Amino acid sequence: MTFTNIQRLEQIMATLRNPERGCEWDLAQNFASIAPYTIEEAYEVADAIERNDMADLKDELGDLLLQVIFHSRMAQEAGHFALQDVIDAISDKMERRHPHIFRGSEEGGHHRWEQIKAEEREAKGATSALDGVAVTLPALVRAEKLQKRAARVGFDWPDPSGARAKIDEELAEVEAADDATREEEIGDLLFSVVNWSRKLGIDPEAALRNANRKFETRFAAMEAQAGQSFAALDLNAKEALWQQAKHRR
């Protein structure tokens, strides 16, 4: 029998999950145990893209595809659905969300895409504009998505100034908070910063990722400058090194 590439991968996973001659580790897995690996592989794809490493991206996309195969195989074994059902579902969805391309509609584009998504959520029984925002998303990403959903139904500042003023309000509440409420108030402050970033047209996840990278670069420069004595330096000496690293760029 001649297999297509995707069928070959399906068969490999079926063999790994074979109760009699499969892999002990693969057989022990379930949806919950595999989910963290799925998330990790998605991040590794994003990392390869960030580094513009096409060879690594090819490998990471393969690892991510394996996750889809793995989940689909477990679902098939449980009688829920198979990989072909996954492929058919996403194919139908893409055609449905691009009616101007696949269905002869005169209306399309991003606005229509979002309208169709809202209709799909309603068909699934959604009762809130916020329904369907995955709770497992990174908190920063999820905050922005929740805010965008709220904005679509008119719950939003008319311009960035309102979001900026909210930051001052939340910062004051953090400073006035006691031990029991400080975590909650910090959360509100972070949520407000995400909101201001969104209103300014800045991706907060990308902004924080860039800040992390900048911090790592500067900190490494400090360590290289000080050598083995870095940890023993007092804060003033470390601050001096930090300023040098900032201006070195």
PDB file of C-alpha atoms in Angstrom:
ATOM      1  CA  MET A   1       0.000   0.000   0.000  1.00  0.00           C
ATOM      2  CA  THR A   2       1.243   3.454  -0.901  1.00  0.00           C
ATOM      3  CA  PHE A   3       0.682   6.132   1.745  1.00  0.00           C
ATOM      4  CA  THR A   4       0.558   9.873   1.352  1.00  0.00           C
ATOM      5  CA  ASN A   5       2.841  11.771   3.733  1.00  0.00           C
ATOM      6  CA  ILE A   6       0.002  12.512   6.149  1.00  0.00           C
ATOM      7  CA  GLN A   7      -1.215   8.904   6.039  1.00  0.00           C
ATOM      8  CA  ARG A   8       2.303   7.706   6.816  1.00  0.00           C
ATOM      9  CA  LEU A   9       2.378   9.923   9.898  1.00  0.00           C
ATOM     10  CA  GLU A  10      -1.086   8.702  10.905  1.00  0.00           C
ATOM     11  CA  GLN A  11       0.107   5.111  10.604  1.00  0.00           C
ATOM     12  CA  ILE A  12       3.198   5.820  12.693  1.00  0.00           C
ATOM     13  CA  MET A  13       1.008   7.210  15.475  1.00  0.00           C
ATOM     14  CA  ALA A  14      -1.402   4.289  15.200  1.00  0.00           C
ATOM     15  CA  THR A  15       1.543   1.913  15.611  1.00  0.00           C
ATOM     16  CA  LEU A  16       2.871   3.852  18.600  1.00  0.00           C
ATOM     17  CA  ARG A  17      -0.585   3.622  20.200  1.00  0.00           C
ATOM     18  CA  ASN A  18      -1.031  -0.073  19.397  1.00  0.00           C
ATOM     19  CA  PRO A  19      -1.920  -1.779  22.722  1.00  0.00           C
ATOM     20  CA  GLU A  20       0.091  -4.890  21.899  1.00  0.00           C
ATOM     21  CA  ARG A  21       3.264  -3.560  20.269  1.00  0.00           C
ATOM     22  CA  GLY A  22       3.180   0.186  20.731  1.00  0.00           C
ATOM     23  CA  CYS A  23       5.317   2.571  22.763  1.00  0.00           C
ATOM     24  CA  GLU A  24       4.725   2.438  26.503  1.00  0.00           C
ATOM     25  CA  TRP A  25       5.015   6.205  26.852  1.00  0.00           C
ATOM     26  CA  ASP A  26       2.658   7.019  23.967  1.00  0.00           C
ATOM     27  CA  LEU A  27       0.091   4.517  25.233  1.00  0.00           C
ATOM     28  CA  ALA A  28       0.110   6.111  28.684  1.00  0.00           C
ATOM     29  CA  GLN A  29      -0.827   9.558  27.365  1.00  0.00           C
ATOM     30  CA  ASN A  30      -4.220  11.251  27.254  1.00  0.00           C
ATOM     31  CA  PHE A  31      -5.534  14.621  26.073  1.00  0.00           C
ATOM     32  CA  ALA A  32      -4.636  16.367  29.318  1.00  0.00           C
ATOM     33  CA  SER A  33      -1.108  14.980  29.507  1.00  0.00           C
ATOM     34  CA  ILE A  34      -0.351  15.866  25.883  1.00  0.00           C
ATOM     35  CA  ALA A  35      -1.840  19.393  25.988  1.00  0.00           C
ATOM     36  CA  PRO A  36       1.266  20.996  27.591  1.00  0.00           C
ATOM     37  CA  TYR A  37       3.434  19.562  24.808  1.00  0.00           C
ATOM     38  CA  THR A  38       1.051  20.982  22.204  1.00  0.00           C
ATOM     39  CA  ILE A  39       1.378  24.436  23.741  1.00  0.00           C
ATOM     40  CA  GLU A  40       5.165  24.083  23.994  1.00  0.00           C
ATOM     41  CA  GLU A  41       5.463  23.091  20.335  1.00  0.00           C
ATOM     42  CA  ALA A  42       3.382  26.102  19.252  1.00  0.00           C
ATOM     43  CA  TYR A  43       5.752  28.372  21.155  1.00  0.00           C
ATOM     44  CA  GLU A  44       8.758  26.684  19.550  1.00  0.00           C
ATOM     45  CA  VAL A  45       7.253  27.373  16.130  1.00  0.00           C
ATOM     46  CA  ALA A  46       6.906  31.029  17.104  1.00  0.00           C
ATOM     47  CA  ASP A  47      10.483  31.067  18.390  1.00  0.00           C
ATOM     48  CA  ALA A  48      11.831  29.707  15.101  1.00  0.00           C
ATOM     49  CA  ILE A  49       9.904  32.396  13.228  1.00  0.00           C
ATOM     50  CA  GLU A  50      11.259  35.062  15.570  1.00  0.00           C
ATOM     51  CA  ARG A  51      14.801  33.867  14.840  1.00  0.00           C
ATOM     52  CA  ASN A  52      14.057  33.578  11.104  1.00  0.00           C
ATOM     53  CA  ASP A  53      15.448  30.034  11.218  1.00  0.00           C
ATOM     54  CA  MET A  54      13.676  28.264   8.364  1.00  0.00           C
ATOM     55  CA  ALA A  55      15.390  24.913   8.913  1.00  0.00           C
ATOM     56  CA  ASP A  56      14.284  24.943  12.544  1.00  0.00           C
ATOM     57  CA  LEU A  57      10.818  26.145  11.551  1.00  0.00           C
ATOM     58  CA  LYS A  58      10.427  23.107   9.293  1.00  0.00           C
ATOM     59  CA  ASP A  59      11.273  20.808  12.211  1.00  0.00           C
ATOM     60  CA  GLU A  60       9.069  22.657  14.677  1.00  0.00           C
ATOM     61  CA  LEU A  61       6.093  22.645  12.318  1.00  0.00           C
ATOM     62  CA  GLY A  62       6.537  18.897  12.048  1.00  0.00           C
ATOM     63  CA  ASP A  63       6.517  18.596  15.839  1.00  0.00           C
ATOM     64  CA  LEU A  64       3.357  20.704  15.973  1.00  0.00           C
ATOM     65  CA  LEU A  65       1.708  18.605  13.265  1.00  0.00           C
ATOM     66  CA  LEU A  66       2.515  15.506  15.301  1.00  0.00           C
ATOM     67  CA  GLN A  67       0.523  16.978  18.158  1.00  0.00           C
ATOM     68  CA  VAL A  68      -2.537  17.273  15.901  1.00  0.00           C
ATOM     69  CA  ILE A  69      -2.043  13.664  14.800  1.00  0.00           C
ATOM     70  CA  PHE A  70      -1.646  12.518  18.417  1.00  0.00           C
ATOM     71  CA  HIS A  71      -4.832  14.205  19.650  1.00  0.00           C
ATOM     72  CA  SER A  72      -6.769  13.013  16.620  1.00  0.00           C
ATOM     73  CA  ARG A  73      -5.607   9.434  17.143  1.00  0.00           C
ATOM     74  CA  MET A  74      -6.690   9.429  20.790  1.00  0.00           C
ATOM     75  CA  ALA A  75     -10.060  10.888  19.788  1.00  0.00           C
ATOM     76  CA  GLN A  76     -10.473   8.205  17.121  1.00  0.00           C
ATOM     77  CA  GLU A  77      -9.699   5.458  19.640  1.00  0.00           C
ATOM     78  CA  ALA A  78     -12.385   6.888  21.937  1.00  0.00           C
ATOM     79  CA  GLY A  79     -14.918   7.062  19.101  1.00  0.00           C
ATOM     80  CA  HIS A  80     -15.136  10.868  18.964  1.00  0.00           C
ATOM     81  CA  PHE A  81     -13.594  11.840  15.615  1.00  0.00           C
ATOM     82  CA  ALA A  82     -10.617  11.062  13.357  1.00  0.00           C
ATOM     83  CA  LEU A  83      -7.980  13.172  11.635  1.00  0.00           C
ATOM     84  CA  GLN A  84     -10.036  13.395   8.448  1.00  0.00           C
ATOM     85  CA  ASP A  85     -12.882  14.916  10.454  1.00  0.00           C
ATOM     86  CA  VAL A  86     -10.452  17.558  11.759  1.00  0.00           C
ATOM     87  CA  ILE A  87      -9.286  18.333   8.225  1.00  0.00           C
ATOM     88  CA  ASP A  88     -12.854  18.475   6.890  1.00  0.00           C
ATOM     89  CA  ALA A  89     -13.945  20.760   9.724  1.00  0.00           C
ATOM     90  CA  ILE A  90     -11.184  23.304   9.204  1.00  0.00           C
ATOM     91  CA  SER A  91     -11.649  23.173   5.415  1.00  0.00           C
ATOM     92  CA  ASP A  92     -15.363  23.882   5.810  1.00  0.00           C
ATOM     93  CA  LYS A  93     -14.613  26.691   8.259  1.00  0.00           C
ATOM     94  CA  MET A  94     -12.107  28.416   5.981  1.00  0.00           C
ATOM     95  CA  GLU A  95     -14.499  28.305   3.031  1.00  0.00           C
ATOM     96  CA  ARG A  96     -17.373  29.523   5.207  1.00  0.00           C
ATOM     97  CA  ARG A  97     -15.331  32.440   6.570  1.00  0.00           C
ATOM     98  CA  HIS A  98     -14.206  33.526   3.068  1.00  0.00           C
ATOM     99  CA  PRO A  99     -17.552  33.609   1.247  1.00  0.00           C
ATOM    100  CA  HIS A 100     -16.303  36.225  -1.224  1.00  0.00           C
ATOM    101  CA  ILE A 101     -13.581  33.820  -2.373  1.00  0.00           C
ATOM    102  CA  PHE A 102     -15.220  30.390  -2.206  1.00  0.00           C
ATOM    103  CA  ARG A 103     -18.976  31.034  -2.322  1.00  0.00           C
ATOM    104  CA  GLY A 104     -19.480  33.866  -4.754  1.00  0.00           C
ATOM    105  CA  SER A 105     -20.459  36.435  -2.135  1.00  0.00           C
ATOM    106  CA  GLU A 106     -19.785  40.088  -2.878  1.00  0.00           C
ATOM    107  CA  GLU A 107     -19.029  40.824   0.777  1.00  0.00           C
ATOM    108  CA  GLY A 108     -15.904  39.624   2.542  1.00  0.00           C
ATOM    109  CA  GLY A 109     -12.811  40.796   4.339  1.00  0.00           C
ATOM    110  CA  HIS A 110     -11.934  41.096   8.012  1.00  0.00           C
ATOM    111  CA  HIS A 111     -15.277  42.621   9.062  1.00  0.00           C
ATOM    112  CA  ARG A 112     -17.195  39.743   7.523  1.00  0.00           C
ATOM    113  CA  TRP A 113     -14.752  37.239   9.053  1.00  0.00           C
ATOM    114  CA  GLU A 114     -15.465  38.559  12.539  1.00  0.00           C
ATOM    115  CA  GLN A 115     -19.201  38.625  11.860  1.00  0.00           C
ATOM    116  CA  ILE A 116     -19.161  35.000  10.749  1.00  0.00           C
ATOM    117  CA  LYS A 117     -17.133  34.015  13.826  1.00  0.00           C
ATOM    118  CA  ALA A 118     -19.725  35.718  16.035  1.00  0.00           C
ATOM    119  CA  GLU A 119     -22.496  33.832  14.235  1.00  0.00           C
ATOM    120  CA  GLU A 120     -20.640  30.574  14.786  1.00  0.00           C
ATOM    121  CA  ARG A 121     -20.273  31.288  18.509  1.00  0.00           C
ATOM    122  CA  GLU A 122     -23.974  32.075  18.732  1.00  0.00           C
ATOM    123  CA  ALA A 123     -24.820  28.829  16.951  1.00  0.00           C
ATOM    124  CA  LYS A 124     -22.792  26.989  19.585  1.00  0.00           C
ATOM    125  CA  GLY A 125     -24.900  28.550  22.320  1.00  0.00           C
ATOM    126  CA  ALA A 126     -22.655  31.439  23.326  1.00  0.00           C
ATOM    127  CA  THR A 127     -24.483  33.926  25.536  1.00  0.00           C
ATOM    128  CA  SER A 128     -21.703  36.480  25.986  1.00  0.00           C
ATOM    129  CA  ALA A 129     -19.420  38.367  23.614  1.00  0.00           C
ATOM    130  CA  LEU A 130     -16.559  37.009  25.723  1.00  0.00           C
ATOM    131  CA  ASP A 131     -17.471  33.338  25.294  1.00  0.00           C
ATOM    132  CA  GLY A 132     -14.854  31.202  23.576  1.00  0.00           C
ATOM    133  CA  VAL A 133     -11.710  33.058  24.663  1.00  0.00           C
ATOM    134  CA  ALA A 134      -9.565  30.131  25.813  1.00  0.00           C
ATOM    135  CA  VAL A 135      -8.774  30.211  29.519  1.00  0.00           C
ATOM    136  CA  THR A 136      -5.409  28.514  28.907  1.00  0.00           C
ATOM    137  CA  LEU A 137      -4.022  31.400  26.842  1.00  0.00           C
ATOM    138  CA  PRO A 138      -1.138  33.334  28.401  1.00  0.00           C
ATOM    139  CA  ALA A 139      -2.715  35.940  30.669  1.00  0.00           C
ATOM    140  CA  LEU A 140      -1.364  38.877  28.675  1.00  0.00           C
ATOM    141  CA  VAL A 141      -2.729  37.517  25.400  1.00  0.00           C
ATOM    142  CA  ARG A 142      -6.069  36.610  26.956  1.00  0.00           C
ATOM    143  CA  ALA A 143      -6.468  40.084  28.477  1.00  0.00           C
ATOM    144  CA  GLU A 144      -6.074  41.666  25.053  1.00  0.00           C
ATOM    145  CA  LYS A 145      -8.522  39.232  23.450  1.00  0.00           C
ATOM    146  CA  LEU A 146     -11.128  39.872  26.145  1.00  0.00           C
ATOM    147  CA  GLN A 147     -10.730  43.613  25.660  1.00  0.00           C
ATOM    148  CA  LYS A 148     -11.093  43.314  21.879  1.00  0.00           C
ATOM    149  CA  ARG A 149     -14.247  41.246  22.274  1.00  0.00           C
ATOM    150  CA  ALA A 150     -15.715  43.829  24.639  1.00  0.00           C
ATOM    151  CA  ALA A 151     -14.762  46.619  22.239  1.00  0.00           C
ATOM    152  CA  ARG A 152     -16.700  44.961  19.403  1.00  0.00           C
ATOM    153  CA  VAL A 153     -19.935  45.455  21.332  1.00  0.00           C
ATOM    154  CA  GLY A 154     -19.115  49.037  22.276  1.00  0.00           C
ATOM    155  CA  PHE A 155     -17.515  48.619  25.704  1.00  0.00           C
ATOM    156  CA  ASP A 156     -14.325  50.555  25.099  1.00  0.00           C
ATOM    157  CA  TRP A 157     -12.634  53.896  25.611  1.00  0.00           C
ATOM    158  CA  PRO A 158     -13.198  56.251  22.665  1.00  0.00           C
ATOM    159  CA  ASP A 159      -9.460  57.072  22.575  1.00  0.00           C
ATOM    160  CA  PRO A 160      -6.234  56.097  24.397  1.00  0.00           C
ATOM    161  CA  SER A 161      -6.547  58.869  27.005  1.00  0.00           C
ATOM    162  CA  GLY A 162      -9.238  57.028  28.939  1.00  0.00           C
ATOM    163  CA  ALA A 163      -7.155  53.877  29.089  1.00  0.00           C
ATOM    164  CA  ARG A 164      -4.115  55.931  30.172  1.00  0.00           C
ATOM    165  CA  ALA A 165      -6.044  57.600  33.008  1.00  0.00           C
ATOM    166  CA  LYS A 166      -7.192  54.176  34.190  1.00  0.00           C
ATOM    167  CA  ILE A 167      -3.559  53.202  34.747  1.00  0.00           C
ATOM    168  CA  ASP A 168      -3.104  56.080  37.206  1.00  0.00           C
ATOM    169  CA  GLU A 169      -6.269  55.037  39.000  1.00  0.00           C
ATOM    170  CA  GLU A 170      -5.182  51.410  39.273  1.00  0.00           C
ATOM    171  CA  LEU A 171      -1.656  52.365  40.354  1.00  0.00           C
ATOM    172  CA  ALA A 172      -3.090  54.418  43.215  1.00  0.00           C
ATOM    173  CA  GLU A 173      -5.181  51.423  44.259  1.00  0.00           C
ATOM    174  CA  VAL A 174      -2.087  49.200  44.290  1.00  0.00           C
ATOM    175  CA  GLU A 175      -0.268  51.681  46.513  1.00  0.00           C
ATOM    176  CA  ALA A 176      -3.241  51.846  48.893  1.00  0.00           C
ATOM    177  CA  ALA A 177      -3.803  48.070  48.975  1.00  0.00           C
ATOM    178  CA  ASP A 178      -3.103  45.821  51.942  1.00  0.00           C
ATOM    179  CA  ASP A 179      -1.585  42.345  51.791  1.00  0.00           C
ATOM    180  CA  ALA A 180      -4.978  40.737  51.192  1.00  0.00           C
ATOM    181  CA  THR A 181      -5.840  42.823  48.112  1.00  0.00           C
ATOM    182  CA  ARG A 182      -2.486  43.760  46.598  1.00  0.00           C
ATOM    183  CA  GLU A 183      -2.356  40.824  44.160  1.00  0.00           C
ATOM    184  CA  GLU A 184      -5.819  41.667  42.853  1.00  0.00           C
ATOM    185  CA  GLU A 185      -4.896  45.319  42.397  1.00  0.00           C
ATOM    186  CA  ILE A 186      -1.659  44.429  40.592  1.00  0.00           C
ATOM    187  CA  GLY A 187      -3.753  42.306  38.241  1.00  0.00           C
ATOM    188  CA  ASP A 188      -6.067  45.252  37.558  1.00  0.00           C
ATOM    189  CA  LEU A 189      -3.022  47.451  36.872  1.00  0.00           C
ATOM    190  CA  LEU A 190      -1.568  44.965  34.388  1.00  0.00           C
ATOM    191  CA  PHE A 191      -4.955  44.626  32.686  1.00  0.00           C
ATOM    192  CA  SER A 192      -5.089  48.413  32.321  1.00  0.00           C
ATOM    193  CA  VAL A 193      -1.591  48.544  30.806  1.00  0.00           C
ATOM    194  CA  VAL A 194      -2.648  45.931  28.243  1.00  0.00           C
ATOM    195  CA  ASN A 195      -5.716  48.030  27.460  1.00  0.00           C
ATOM    196  CA  TRP A 196      -3.654  51.183  26.894  1.00  0.00           C
ATOM    197  CA  SER A 197      -1.242  49.259  24.697  1.00  0.00           C
ATOM    198  CA  ARG A 198      -4.158  47.955  22.642  1.00  0.00           C
ATOM    199  CA  LYS A 199      -5.572  51.466  22.232  1.00  0.00           C
ATOM    200  CA  LEU A 200      -2.158  52.660  21.017  1.00  0.00           C
ATOM    201  CA  GLY A 201      -2.100  49.896  18.417  1.00  0.00           C
ATOM    202  CA  ILE A 202       0.785  48.055  20.096  1.00  0.00           C
ATOM    203  CA  ASP A 203       0.799  44.296  20.595  1.00  0.00           C
ATOM    204  CA  PRO A 204       1.468  43.987  24.350  1.00  0.00           C
ATOM    205  CA  GLU A 205       2.806  40.438  24.042  1.00  0.00           C
ATOM    206  CA  ALA A 206       5.341  41.509  21.413  1.00  0.00           C
ATOM    207  CA  ALA A 207       6.253  44.599  23.430  1.00  0.00           C
ATOM    208  CA  LEU A 208       6.940  42.568  26.559  1.00  0.00           C
ATOM    209  CA  ARG A 209       8.835  39.940  24.575  1.00  0.00           C
ATOM    210  CA  ASN A 210      11.085  42.665  23.193  1.00  0.00           C
ATOM    211  CA  ALA A 211      11.563  44.100  26.689  1.00  0.00           C
ATOM    212  CA  ASN A 212      12.570  40.653  27.946  1.00  0.00           C
ATOM    213  CA  ARG A 213      15.093  40.288  25.139  1.00  0.00           C
ATOM    214  CA  LYS A 214      16.518  43.745  25.816  1.00  0.00           C
ATOM    215  CA  PHE A 215      16.857  42.970  29.514  1.00  0.00           C
ATOM    216  CA  GLU A 216      18.637  39.688  28.780  1.00  0.00           C
ATOM    217  CA  THR A 217      21.076  41.395  26.412  1.00  0.00           C
ATOM    218  CA  ARG A 218      21.902  44.170  28.840  1.00  0.00           C
ATOM    219  CA  PHE A 219      22.196  41.832  31.817  1.00  0.00           C
ATOM    220  CA  ALA A 220      24.554  39.558  29.885  1.00  0.00           C
ATOM    221  CA  ALA A 221      26.669  42.612  29.033  1.00  0.00           C
ATOM    222  CA  MET A 222      26.824  43.531  32.730  1.00  0.00           C
ATOM    223  CA  GLU A 223      27.956  40.026  33.643  1.00  0.00           C
ATOM    224  CA  ALA A 224      30.575  40.017  30.894  1.00  0.00           C
ATOM    225  CA  GLN A 225      31.928  43.367  32.030  1.00  0.00           C
ATOM    226  CA  ALA A 226      32.174  42.398  35.698  1.00  0.00           C
ATOM    227  CA  GLY A 227      33.266  38.805  35.226  1.00  0.00           C
ATOM    228  CA  GLN A 228      33.253  36.506  38.256  1.00  0.00           C
ATOM    229  CA  SER A 229      32.868  39.430  40.641  1.00  0.00           C
ATOM    230  CA  PHE A 230      29.404  40.408  39.401  1.00  0.00           C
ATOM    231  CA  ALA A 231      27.360  38.796  42.182  1.00  0.00           C
ATOM    232  CA  ALA A 232      29.533  40.367  44.876  1.00  0.00           C
ATOM    233  CA  LEU A 233      29.137  43.930  43.575  1.00  0.00           C
ATOM    234  CA  ASP A 234      26.893  46.272  45.511  1.00  0.00           C
ATOM    235  CA  LEU A 235      23.760  47.720  43.934  1.00  0.00           C
ATOM    236  CA  ASN A 236      25.417  51.015  43.000  1.00  0.00           C
ATOM    237  CA  ALA A 237      28.130  49.190  41.072  1.00  0.00           C
ATOM    238  CA  LYS A 238      25.568  47.028  39.323  1.00  0.00           C
ATOM    239  CA  GLU A 239      23.536  50.112  38.418  1.00  0.00           C
ATOM    240  CA  ALA A 240      26.648  51.689  36.898  1.00  0.00           C
ATOM    241  CA  LEU A 241      27.171  48.587  34.789  1.00  0.00           C
ATOM    242  CA  TRP A 242      23.520  48.681  33.771  1.00  0.00           C
ATOM    243  CA  GLN A 243      23.829  52.255  32.579  1.00  0.00           C
ATOM    244  CA  GLN A 244      26.912  51.336  30.564  1.00  0.00           C
ATOM    245  CA  ALA A 245      25.034  48.440  28.971  1.00  0.00           C
ATOM    246  CA  LYS A 246      22.093  50.717  28.133  1.00  0.00           C
ATOM    247  CA  HIS A 247      24.255  53.240  26.339  1.00  0.00           C
ATOM    248  CA  ARG A 248      26.315  50.588  24.565  1.00  0.00           C
ATOM    249  CA  ARG A 249      23.268  49.270  22.626  1.00  0.00           C
TER     250      ARG A 249
END
